[in-house]
Short mmCIF file of C-alpha atoms in Angstrom, two decimals:
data_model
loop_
_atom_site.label_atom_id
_atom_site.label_comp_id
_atom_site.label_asym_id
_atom_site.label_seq_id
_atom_site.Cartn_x
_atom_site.Cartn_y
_atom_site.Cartn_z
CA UNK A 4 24.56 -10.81 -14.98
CA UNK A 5 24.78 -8.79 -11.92
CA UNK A 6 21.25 -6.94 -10.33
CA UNK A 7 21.53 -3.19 -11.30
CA UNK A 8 22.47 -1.38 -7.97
CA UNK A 9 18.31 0.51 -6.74
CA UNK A 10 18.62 4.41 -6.10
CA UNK A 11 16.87 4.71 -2.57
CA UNK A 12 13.49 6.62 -2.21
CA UNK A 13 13.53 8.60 1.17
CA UNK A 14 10.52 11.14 2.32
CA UNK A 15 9.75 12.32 5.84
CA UNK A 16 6.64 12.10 7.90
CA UNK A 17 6.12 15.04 9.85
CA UNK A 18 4.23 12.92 12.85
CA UNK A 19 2.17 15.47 15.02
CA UNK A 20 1.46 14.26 18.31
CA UNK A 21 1.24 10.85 18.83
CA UNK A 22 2.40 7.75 20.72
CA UNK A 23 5.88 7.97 18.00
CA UNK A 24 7.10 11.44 19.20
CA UNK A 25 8.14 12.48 22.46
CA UNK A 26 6.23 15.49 22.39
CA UNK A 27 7.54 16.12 25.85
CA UNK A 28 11.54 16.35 24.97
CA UNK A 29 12.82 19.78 25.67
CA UNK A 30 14.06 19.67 21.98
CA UNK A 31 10.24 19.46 20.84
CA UNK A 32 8.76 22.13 19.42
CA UNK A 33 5.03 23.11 18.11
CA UNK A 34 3.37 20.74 16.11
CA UNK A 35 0.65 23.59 14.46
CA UNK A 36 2.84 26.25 14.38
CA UNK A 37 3.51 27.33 10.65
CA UNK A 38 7.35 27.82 11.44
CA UNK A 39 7.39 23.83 12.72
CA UNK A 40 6.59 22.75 9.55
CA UNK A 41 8.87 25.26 7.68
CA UNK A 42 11.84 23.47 9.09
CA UNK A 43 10.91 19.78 8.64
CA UNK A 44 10.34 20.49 4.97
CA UNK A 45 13.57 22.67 4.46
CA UNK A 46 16.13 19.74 6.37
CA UNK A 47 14.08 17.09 4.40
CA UNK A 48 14.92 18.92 0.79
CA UNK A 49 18.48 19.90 2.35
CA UNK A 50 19.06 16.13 2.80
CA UNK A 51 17.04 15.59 -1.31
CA UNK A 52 14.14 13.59 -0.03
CA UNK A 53 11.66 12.45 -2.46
CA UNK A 54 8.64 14.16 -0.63
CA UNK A 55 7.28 15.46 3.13
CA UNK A 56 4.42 13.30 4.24
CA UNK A 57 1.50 14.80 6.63
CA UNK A 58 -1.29 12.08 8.26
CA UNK A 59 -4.98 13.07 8.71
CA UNK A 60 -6.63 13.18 11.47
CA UNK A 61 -10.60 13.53 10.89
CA UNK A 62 -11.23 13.38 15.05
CA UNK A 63 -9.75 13.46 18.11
CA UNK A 64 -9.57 10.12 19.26
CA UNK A 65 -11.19 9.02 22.76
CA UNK A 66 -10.63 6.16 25.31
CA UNK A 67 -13.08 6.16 28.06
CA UNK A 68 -14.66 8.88 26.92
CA UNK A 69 -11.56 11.55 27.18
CA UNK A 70 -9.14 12.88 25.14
CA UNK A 71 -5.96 10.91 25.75
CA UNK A 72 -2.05 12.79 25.14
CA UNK A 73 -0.77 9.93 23.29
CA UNK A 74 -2.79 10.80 20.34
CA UNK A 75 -2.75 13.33 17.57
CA UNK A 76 -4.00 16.68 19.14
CA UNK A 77 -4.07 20.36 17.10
CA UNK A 78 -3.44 18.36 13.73
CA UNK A 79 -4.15 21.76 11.04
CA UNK A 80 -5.73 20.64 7.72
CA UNK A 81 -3.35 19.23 5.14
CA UNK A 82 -4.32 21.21 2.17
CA UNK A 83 -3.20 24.89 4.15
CA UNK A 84 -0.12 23.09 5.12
CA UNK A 85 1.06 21.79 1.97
CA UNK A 86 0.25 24.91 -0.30
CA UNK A 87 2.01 27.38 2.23
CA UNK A 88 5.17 24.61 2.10
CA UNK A 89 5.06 25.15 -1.94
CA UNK A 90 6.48 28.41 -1.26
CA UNK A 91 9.13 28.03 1.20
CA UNK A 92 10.27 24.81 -0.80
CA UNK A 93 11.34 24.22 -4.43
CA UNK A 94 11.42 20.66 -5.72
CA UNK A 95 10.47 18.47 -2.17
CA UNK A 96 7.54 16.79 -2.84
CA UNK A 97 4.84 17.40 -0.62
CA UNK A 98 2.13 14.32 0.00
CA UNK A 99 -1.08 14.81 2.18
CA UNK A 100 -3.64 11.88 2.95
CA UNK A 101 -7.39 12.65 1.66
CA UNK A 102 -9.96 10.40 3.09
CA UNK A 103 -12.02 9.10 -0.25
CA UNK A 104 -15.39 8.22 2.40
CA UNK A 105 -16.46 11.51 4.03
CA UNK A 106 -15.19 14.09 0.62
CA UNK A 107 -16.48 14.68 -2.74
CA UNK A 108 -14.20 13.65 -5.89
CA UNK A 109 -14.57 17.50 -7.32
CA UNK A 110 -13.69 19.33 -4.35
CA UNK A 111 -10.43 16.86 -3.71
CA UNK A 112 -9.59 16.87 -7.79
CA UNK A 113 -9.68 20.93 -7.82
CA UNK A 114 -7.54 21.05 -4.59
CA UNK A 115 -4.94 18.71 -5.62
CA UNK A 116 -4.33 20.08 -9.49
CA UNK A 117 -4.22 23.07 -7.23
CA UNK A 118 -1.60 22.22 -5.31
CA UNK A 119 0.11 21.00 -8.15
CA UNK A 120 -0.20 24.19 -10.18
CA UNK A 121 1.10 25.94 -7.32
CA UNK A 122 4.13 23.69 -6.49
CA UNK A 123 4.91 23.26 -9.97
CA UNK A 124 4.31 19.50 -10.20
CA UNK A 125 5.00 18.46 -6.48
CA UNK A 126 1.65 17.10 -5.23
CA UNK A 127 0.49 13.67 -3.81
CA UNK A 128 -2.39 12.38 -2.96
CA UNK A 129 -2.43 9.55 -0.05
CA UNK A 130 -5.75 7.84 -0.52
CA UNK A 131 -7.54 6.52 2.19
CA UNK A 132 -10.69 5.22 3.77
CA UNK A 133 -12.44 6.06 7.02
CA UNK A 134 -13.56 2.47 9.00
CA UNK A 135 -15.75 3.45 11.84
CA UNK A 136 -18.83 5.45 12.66
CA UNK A 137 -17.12 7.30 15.56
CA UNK A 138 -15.11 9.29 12.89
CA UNK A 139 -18.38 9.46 10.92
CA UNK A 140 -20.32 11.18 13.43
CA UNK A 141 -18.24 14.58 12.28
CA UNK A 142 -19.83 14.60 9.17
CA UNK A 143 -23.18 15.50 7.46
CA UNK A 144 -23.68 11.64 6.31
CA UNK A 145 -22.34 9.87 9.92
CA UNK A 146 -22.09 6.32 9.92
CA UNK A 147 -19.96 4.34 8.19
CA UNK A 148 -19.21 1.99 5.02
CA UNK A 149 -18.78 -1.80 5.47
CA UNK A 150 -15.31 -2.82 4.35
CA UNK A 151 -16.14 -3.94 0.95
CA UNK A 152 -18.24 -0.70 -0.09
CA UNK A 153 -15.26 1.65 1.46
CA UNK A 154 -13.04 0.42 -1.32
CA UNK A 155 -15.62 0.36 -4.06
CA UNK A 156 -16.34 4.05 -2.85
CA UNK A 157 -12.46 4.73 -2.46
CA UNK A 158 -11.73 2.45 -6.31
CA UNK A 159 -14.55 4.59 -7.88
CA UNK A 160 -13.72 8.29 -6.06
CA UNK A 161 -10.10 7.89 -7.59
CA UNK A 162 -11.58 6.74 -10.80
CA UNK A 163 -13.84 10.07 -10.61
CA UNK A 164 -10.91 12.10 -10.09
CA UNK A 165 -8.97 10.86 -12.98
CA UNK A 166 -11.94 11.47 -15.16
CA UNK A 167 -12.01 15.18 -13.44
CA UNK A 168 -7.97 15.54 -13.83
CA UNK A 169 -7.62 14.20 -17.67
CA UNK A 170 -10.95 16.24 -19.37
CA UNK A 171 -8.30 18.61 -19.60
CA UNK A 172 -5.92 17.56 -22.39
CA UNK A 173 -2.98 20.15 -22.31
CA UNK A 174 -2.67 23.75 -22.86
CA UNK A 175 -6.10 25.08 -24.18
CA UNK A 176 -6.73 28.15 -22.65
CA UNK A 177 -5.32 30.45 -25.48
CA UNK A 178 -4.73 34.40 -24.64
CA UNK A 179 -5.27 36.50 -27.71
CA UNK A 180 -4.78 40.42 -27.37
CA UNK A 181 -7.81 41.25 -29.57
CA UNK A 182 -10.30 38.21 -28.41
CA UNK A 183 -9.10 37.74 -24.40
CA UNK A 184 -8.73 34.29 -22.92
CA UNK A 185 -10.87 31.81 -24.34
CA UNK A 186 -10.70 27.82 -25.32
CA UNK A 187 -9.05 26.40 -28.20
CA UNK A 188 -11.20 23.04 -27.59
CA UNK A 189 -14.94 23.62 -26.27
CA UNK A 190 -15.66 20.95 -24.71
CA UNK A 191 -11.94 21.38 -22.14
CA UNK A 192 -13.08 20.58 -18.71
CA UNK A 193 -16.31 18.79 -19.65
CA UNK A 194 -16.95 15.45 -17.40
CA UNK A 195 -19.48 13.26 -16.59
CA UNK A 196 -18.70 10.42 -14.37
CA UNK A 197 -22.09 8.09 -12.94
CA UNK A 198 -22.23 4.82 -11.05
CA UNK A 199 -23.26 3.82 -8.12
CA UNK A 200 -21.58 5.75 -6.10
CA UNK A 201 -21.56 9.21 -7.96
CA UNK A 202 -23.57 11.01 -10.22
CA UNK A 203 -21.19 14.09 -11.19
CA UNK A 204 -21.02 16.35 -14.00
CA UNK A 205 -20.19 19.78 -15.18
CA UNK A 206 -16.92 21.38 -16.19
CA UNK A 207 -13.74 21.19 -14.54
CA UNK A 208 -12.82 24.59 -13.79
CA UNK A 209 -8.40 23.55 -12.76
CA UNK A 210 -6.42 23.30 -16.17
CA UNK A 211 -4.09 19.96 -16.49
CA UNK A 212 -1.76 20.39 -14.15
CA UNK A 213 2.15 20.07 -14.75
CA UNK A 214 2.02 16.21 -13.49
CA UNK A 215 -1.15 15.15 -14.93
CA UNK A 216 -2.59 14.56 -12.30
CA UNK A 217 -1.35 14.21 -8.18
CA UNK A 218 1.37 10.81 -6.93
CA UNK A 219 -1.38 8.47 -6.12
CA UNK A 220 -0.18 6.66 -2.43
CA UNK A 221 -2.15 4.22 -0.97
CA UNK A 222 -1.52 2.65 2.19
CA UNK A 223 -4.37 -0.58 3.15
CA UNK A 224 -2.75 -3.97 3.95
CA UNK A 225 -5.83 -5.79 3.35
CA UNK A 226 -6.05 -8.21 0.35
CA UNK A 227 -8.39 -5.86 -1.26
CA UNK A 228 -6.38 -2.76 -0.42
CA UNK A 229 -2.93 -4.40 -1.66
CA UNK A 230 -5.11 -4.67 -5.07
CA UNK A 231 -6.14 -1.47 -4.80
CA UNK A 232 -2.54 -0.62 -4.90
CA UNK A 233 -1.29 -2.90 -8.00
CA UNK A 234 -4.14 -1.68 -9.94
CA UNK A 235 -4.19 1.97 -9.16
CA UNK A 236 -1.65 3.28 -6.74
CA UNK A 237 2.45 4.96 -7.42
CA UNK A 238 3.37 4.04 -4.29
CA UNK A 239 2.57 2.06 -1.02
CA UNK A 240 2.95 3.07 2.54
CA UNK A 241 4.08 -0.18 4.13
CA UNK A 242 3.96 -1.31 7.74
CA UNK A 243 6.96 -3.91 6.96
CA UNK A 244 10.26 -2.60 7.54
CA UNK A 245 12.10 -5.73 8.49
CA UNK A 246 14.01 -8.17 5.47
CA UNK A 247 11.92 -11.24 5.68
CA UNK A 248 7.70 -9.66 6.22
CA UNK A 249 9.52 -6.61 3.90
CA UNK A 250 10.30 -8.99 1.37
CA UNK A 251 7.08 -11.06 1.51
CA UNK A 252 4.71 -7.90 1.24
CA UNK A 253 7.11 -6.78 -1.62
CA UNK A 254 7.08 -10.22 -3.73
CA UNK A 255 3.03 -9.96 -3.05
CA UNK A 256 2.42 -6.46 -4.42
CA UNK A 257 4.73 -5.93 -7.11
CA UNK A 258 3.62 -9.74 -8.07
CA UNK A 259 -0.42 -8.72 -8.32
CA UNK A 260 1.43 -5.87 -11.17
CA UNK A 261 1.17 -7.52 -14.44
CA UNK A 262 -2.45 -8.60 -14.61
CA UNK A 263 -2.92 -4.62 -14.53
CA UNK A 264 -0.47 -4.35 -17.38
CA UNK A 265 2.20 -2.56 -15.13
CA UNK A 266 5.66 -3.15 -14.52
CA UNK A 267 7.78 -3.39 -10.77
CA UNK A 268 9.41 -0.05 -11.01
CA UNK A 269 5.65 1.51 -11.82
CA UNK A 270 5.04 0.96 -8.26
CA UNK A 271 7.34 1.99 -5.42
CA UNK A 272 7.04 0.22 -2.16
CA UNK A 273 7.95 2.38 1.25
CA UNK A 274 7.27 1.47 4.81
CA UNK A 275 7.62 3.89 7.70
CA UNK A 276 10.45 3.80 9.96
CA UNK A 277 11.72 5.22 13.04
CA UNK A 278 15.79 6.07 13.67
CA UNK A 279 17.65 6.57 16.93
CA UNK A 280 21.46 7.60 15.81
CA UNK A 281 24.07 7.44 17.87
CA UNK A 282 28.07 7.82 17.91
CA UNK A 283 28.58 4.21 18.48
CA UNK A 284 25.69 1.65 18.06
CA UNK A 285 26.03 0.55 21.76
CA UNK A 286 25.32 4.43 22.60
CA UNK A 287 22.09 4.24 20.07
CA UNK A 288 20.70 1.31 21.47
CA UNK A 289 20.48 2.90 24.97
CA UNK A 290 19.55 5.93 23.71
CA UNK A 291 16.51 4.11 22.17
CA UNK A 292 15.73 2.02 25.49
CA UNK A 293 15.30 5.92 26.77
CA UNK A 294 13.03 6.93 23.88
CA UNK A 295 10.75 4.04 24.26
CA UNK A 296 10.48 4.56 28.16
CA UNK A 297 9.33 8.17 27.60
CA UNK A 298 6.92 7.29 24.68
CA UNK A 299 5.81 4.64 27.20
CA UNK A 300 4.92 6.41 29.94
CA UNK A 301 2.78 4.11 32.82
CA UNK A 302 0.22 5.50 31.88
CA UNK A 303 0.67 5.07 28.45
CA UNK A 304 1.04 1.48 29.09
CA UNK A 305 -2.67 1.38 30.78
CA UNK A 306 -4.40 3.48 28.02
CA UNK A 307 -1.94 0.24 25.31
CA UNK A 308 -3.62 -2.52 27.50
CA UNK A 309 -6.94 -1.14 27.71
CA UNK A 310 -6.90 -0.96 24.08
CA UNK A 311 -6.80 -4.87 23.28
CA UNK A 312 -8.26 -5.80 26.66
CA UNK A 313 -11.34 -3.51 25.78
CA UNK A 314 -12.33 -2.90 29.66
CA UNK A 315 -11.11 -0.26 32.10
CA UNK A 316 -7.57 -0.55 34.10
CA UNK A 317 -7.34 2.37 35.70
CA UNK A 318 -6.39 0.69 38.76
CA UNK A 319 -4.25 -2.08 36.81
CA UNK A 320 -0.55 -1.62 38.37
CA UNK A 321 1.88 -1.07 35.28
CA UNK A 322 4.86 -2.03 37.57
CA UNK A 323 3.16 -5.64 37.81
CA UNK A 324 2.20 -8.74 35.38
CA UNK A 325 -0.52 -8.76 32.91
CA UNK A 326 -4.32 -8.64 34.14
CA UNK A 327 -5.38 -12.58 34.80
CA UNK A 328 -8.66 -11.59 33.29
CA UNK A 329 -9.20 -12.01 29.42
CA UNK A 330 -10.02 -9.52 26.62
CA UNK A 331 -13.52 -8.46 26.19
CA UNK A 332 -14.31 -9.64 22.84
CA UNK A 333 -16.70 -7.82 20.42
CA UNK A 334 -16.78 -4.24 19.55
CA UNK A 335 -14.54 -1.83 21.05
CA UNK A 336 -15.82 0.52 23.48
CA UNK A 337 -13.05 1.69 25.09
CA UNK A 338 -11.05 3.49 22.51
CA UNK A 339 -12.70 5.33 19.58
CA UNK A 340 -11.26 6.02 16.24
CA UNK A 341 -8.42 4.12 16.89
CA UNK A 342 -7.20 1.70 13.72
CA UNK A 343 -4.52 -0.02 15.88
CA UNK A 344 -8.27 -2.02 17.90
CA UNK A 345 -9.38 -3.32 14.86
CA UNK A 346 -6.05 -4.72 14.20
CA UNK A 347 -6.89 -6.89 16.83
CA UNK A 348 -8.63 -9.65 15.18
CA UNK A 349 -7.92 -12.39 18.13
CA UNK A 350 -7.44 -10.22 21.21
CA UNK A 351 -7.71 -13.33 23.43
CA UNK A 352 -4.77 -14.83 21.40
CA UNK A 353 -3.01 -11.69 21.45
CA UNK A 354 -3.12 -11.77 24.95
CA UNK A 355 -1.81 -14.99 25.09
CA UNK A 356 0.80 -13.96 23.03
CA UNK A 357 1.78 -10.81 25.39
CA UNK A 358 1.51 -13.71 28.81
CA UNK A 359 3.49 -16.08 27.43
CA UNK A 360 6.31 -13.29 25.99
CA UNK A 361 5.95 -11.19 29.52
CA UNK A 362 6.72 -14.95 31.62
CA UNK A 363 9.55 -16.05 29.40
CA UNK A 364 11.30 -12.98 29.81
CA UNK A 365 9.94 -11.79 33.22
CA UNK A 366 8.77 -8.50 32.32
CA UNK A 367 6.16 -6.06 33.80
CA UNK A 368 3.29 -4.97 32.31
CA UNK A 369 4.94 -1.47 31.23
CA UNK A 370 8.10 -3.32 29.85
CA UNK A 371 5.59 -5.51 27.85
CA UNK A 372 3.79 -2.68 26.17
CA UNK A 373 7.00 -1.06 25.47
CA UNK A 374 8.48 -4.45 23.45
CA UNK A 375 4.86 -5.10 21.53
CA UNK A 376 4.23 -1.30 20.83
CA UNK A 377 8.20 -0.76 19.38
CA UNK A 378 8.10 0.72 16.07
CA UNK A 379 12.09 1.30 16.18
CA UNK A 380 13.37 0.30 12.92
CA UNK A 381 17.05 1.50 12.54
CA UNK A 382 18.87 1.74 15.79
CA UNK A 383 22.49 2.38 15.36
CA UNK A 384 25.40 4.37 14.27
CA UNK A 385 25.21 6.50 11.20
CA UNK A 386 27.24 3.81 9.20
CA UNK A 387 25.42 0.98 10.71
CA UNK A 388 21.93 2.87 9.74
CA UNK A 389 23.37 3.67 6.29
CA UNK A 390 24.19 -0.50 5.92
CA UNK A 391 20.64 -1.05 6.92
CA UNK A 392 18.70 0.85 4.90
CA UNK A 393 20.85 -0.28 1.83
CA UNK A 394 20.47 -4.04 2.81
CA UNK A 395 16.71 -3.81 2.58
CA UNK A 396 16.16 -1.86 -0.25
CA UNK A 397 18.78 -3.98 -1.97
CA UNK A 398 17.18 -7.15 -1.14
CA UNK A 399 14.02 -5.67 -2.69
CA UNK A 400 11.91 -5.38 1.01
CA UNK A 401 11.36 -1.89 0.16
CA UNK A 402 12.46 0.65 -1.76
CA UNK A 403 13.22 3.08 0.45
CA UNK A 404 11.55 4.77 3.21
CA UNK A 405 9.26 7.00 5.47
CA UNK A 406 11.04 8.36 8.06
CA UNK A 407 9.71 9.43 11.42
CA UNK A 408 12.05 11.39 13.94
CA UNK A 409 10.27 10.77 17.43
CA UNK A 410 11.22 14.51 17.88
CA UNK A 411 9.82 17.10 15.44
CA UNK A 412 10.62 19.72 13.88
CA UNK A 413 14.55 19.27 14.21
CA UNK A 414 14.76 15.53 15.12
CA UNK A 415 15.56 14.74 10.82
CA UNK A 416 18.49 17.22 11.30
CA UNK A 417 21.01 14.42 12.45
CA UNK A 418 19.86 11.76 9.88
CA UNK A 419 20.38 14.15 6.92
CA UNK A 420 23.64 15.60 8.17
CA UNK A 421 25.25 12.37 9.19
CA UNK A 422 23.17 8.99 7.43
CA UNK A 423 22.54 10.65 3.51
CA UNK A 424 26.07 11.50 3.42
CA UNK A 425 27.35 7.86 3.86
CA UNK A 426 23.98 6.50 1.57
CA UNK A 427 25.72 9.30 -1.50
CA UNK A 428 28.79 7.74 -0.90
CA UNK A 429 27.88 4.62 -1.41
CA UNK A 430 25.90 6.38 -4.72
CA UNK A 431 22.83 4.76 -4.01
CA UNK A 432 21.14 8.22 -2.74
CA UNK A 433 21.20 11.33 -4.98
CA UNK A 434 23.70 14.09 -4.30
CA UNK A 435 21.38 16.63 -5.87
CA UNK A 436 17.48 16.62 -7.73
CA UNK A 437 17.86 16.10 -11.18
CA UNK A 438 14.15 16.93 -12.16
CA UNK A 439 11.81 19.37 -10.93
CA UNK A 440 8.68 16.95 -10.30
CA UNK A 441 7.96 14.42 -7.43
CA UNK A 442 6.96 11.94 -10.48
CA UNK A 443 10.68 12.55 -11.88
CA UNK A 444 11.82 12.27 -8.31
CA UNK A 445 10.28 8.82 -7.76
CA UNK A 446 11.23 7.77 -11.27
CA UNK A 447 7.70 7.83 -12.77
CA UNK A 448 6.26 8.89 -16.19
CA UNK A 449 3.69 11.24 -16.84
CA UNK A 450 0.06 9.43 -16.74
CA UNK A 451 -1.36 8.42 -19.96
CA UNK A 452 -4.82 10.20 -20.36
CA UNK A 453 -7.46 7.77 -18.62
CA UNK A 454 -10.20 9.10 -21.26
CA UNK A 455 -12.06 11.80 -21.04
CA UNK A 456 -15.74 12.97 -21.22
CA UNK A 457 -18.25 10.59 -19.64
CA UNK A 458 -17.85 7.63 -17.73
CA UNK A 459 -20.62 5.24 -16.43
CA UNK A 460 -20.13 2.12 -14.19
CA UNK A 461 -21.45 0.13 -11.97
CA UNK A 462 -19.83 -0.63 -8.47
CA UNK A 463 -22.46 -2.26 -6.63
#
């Protein structure tokens, strides 16, 4: 028997400014301005995407001590963002990332049933940890978790919230003309949750909101945090958009599914990619060689090297070959709140890596950094991107994906008006919504009640 044909999840990441957009394009408009945001979200639910997706940004990020253009700058907070899209949108889903380490599980549960109430079931919640004191230092606690208590903090925080979310059990504030509003069941919105990581209780003041409760995302890579995923999570953010690591980190988290008691289509799997469309793909790919060289500017390439060689290179020529000198190993103290350093877990064999793939194809340091740092996923013409994107969600290394335009707000335009056409032809894309709900968008039931009333465990 032939493998039923997979319907293709796509959402868009509005970026902000970073190291993927070319904030300096003429075509590049405000990346805080309300009107920005307004239309990315209205192209992304012309085209029928699943759901907008909006990054958090907790600090500015630093390397050697300054503020550096290459990273997120003027980043507004995600809750304002997302409830004043619920009302220039009507069924695009709208997905913000929380960080589980430096908030409280009642302020985030009340937020998102908000958001939800408002948006009429659109919400989703990307959960995520913070890794290093730098971030920390913003906040009344400072300092940081090791990696282990993050996710017991981040496992029991969600738990918390569910607890929050499902002590309402459906429609129990009754209106009566002669008694007012009052509750049909007494003990509606009554929680306790305790371990070692919370002590909460009280009453939850945000009736059950059309979804239940928010999309949960999760995005870690980690063992633990692919766990995380199978055990708790709708839907993964992936950094594996290629068939053959796509495929592995598919077979790995859908596989970890059943000792949870959930099946493969109860968790969707959806890396972030990048596009450069052109009419012909031999146009494309040298419109893409221009992208990268103005995302990689020279010095853009110094601030890239400094990062894994930990040490200042100011004075390091980005026209020439790779420093002679090694990585300084140990902790970072050239870039703060960075999570591409600590993906550095050998930086002397990553170096090695970058010398031996700069001499084998004689390129400069600058020409280096732009091959290593290439995020650059479909490069082509709009039927070559359309065969791509089907290929790998066919072949089950995603199922569907993130998009990031490297020019925001209008950068999405060509990608809805020329690649979703082809993808609805081929009917493997939707031609219109046919629910109201992100969970009917992704193809996900409504969550079972997780139990209600008071919940004690221990984490530690």
């Amino acid at each position: 028997m032939s493998k039923p044909v997979k319907q293709i999840h796509l959402a868009a990441h509005f970026p902000g400014v970073n190291n993927t957009t070319v904030w300096s394009d003429p075509k590049s408009g405000s990346h805080i301005e309300f009107d920005s945001f307004v239309r990315f979200a209205q192209t992304a639910e012309r085209g029928k995407f699943d759901f907008l997706f909006l990054a958090e940004g907790l600090r500015l990020r630093e390397q050697g001590g300054q503020i550096y253009d290459l990273d997120v700058v003027g980043r507004p907070d995600t809750f304002t963002v997302l409830a004043a899209l619920a009302a220039v949108t009507d069924r695009l889903g709208l997905t913000g990332t929380i960080n589980s380490t430096f908030n409280e599980p009642y302020e985030v549960a009340r937020q998102f049933a908000s958001l939800d109430h408002l948006s009429d079931g659109r919400a989703a919640w990307n959960v995520v940890t913070s890794w290093d004191a730098f971030t920390g230092e913003n906040f009344r606690r400072g300092g940081f978790l090791p990696e282990n208590q993050r996710y017991e903090r981040a496992e029991s925080f969600l738990a918390a919230t569910h607890t929050l979310f499902d002590s309402w059990h459906g429609d129990e504030v009754v209106a009566d003309k002669d008694r007012g509003m009052f509750l049909s069941d007494p003990a509606a919105g009554e929680f306790a949750y305790r371990n070692d990581h919370f002590d909460i209780s009280g009453r939850f003041n945000v009736p059950r909101s059309p979804q239940g409760r928010p999309v949960i995302f999760q995005a870690g890579d980690s063992d633990r945090g692919r766990e995380f995923a199978a055990a708790a999570a709708d839907a993964i953010f992936s950094r594996y958009g290629t068939l053959e690591d796509g495929q592995k980190f598919y077979a790995d988290v859908k596989g970890r599914l059943a000792k949870y008691g959930r099946r493969h289509d109860q968790l969707l799997i959806l890396p972030a990619a990048t596009f450069v469309l052109g009419d012909t793909d031999d146009e494309a790919a040298d419109l893409a060689h221009e992208v990268r060289l103005a995302q990689v500017s020279p010095a853009t390439a110094i601030k890239f090297l400094e990062q894994l060689w930990n040490r200042e290179l100011s004075d390091h020529d980005p026209d020439g070959p790779l420093p002679a000198v090694d990585p300084v190993v140990g902790e970072n103290t050239i870039a703060k709140g960075r999570a591409s350093v600590r993906m550095h877990r050998d930086p002397i064999a990553v170096a090695n890596e970058w010398r031996a793939k700069a001499e084998a194809h004689n390129l400069t340091t600058r020409e280096l950094i732009v091959e290593v740092t290439g995020r650059q996923n479909f490069v082509g013409s709009a039927a070559t991107i359309a065969e791509s994107i089907d290929h790998l969600v066919q072949s089950d290394a995603s199922d569907g994906f993130i998009l990031v335009p490297h020019v925001t707000p209008d950068g999405l335009d060509p990608f809805v008006d020329r690649v979703v056409p082809l993808l609805q032809e081929r009917g493997v894309f939707r031609t219109d919504y046919e629910g109201t709900t992100l969970r009917e968008h992704l193809g996900l039931a409504l969550p079972e009640l997780s139990g209600h009333g008071e919940h004690t465990a221990a984490t530690g």
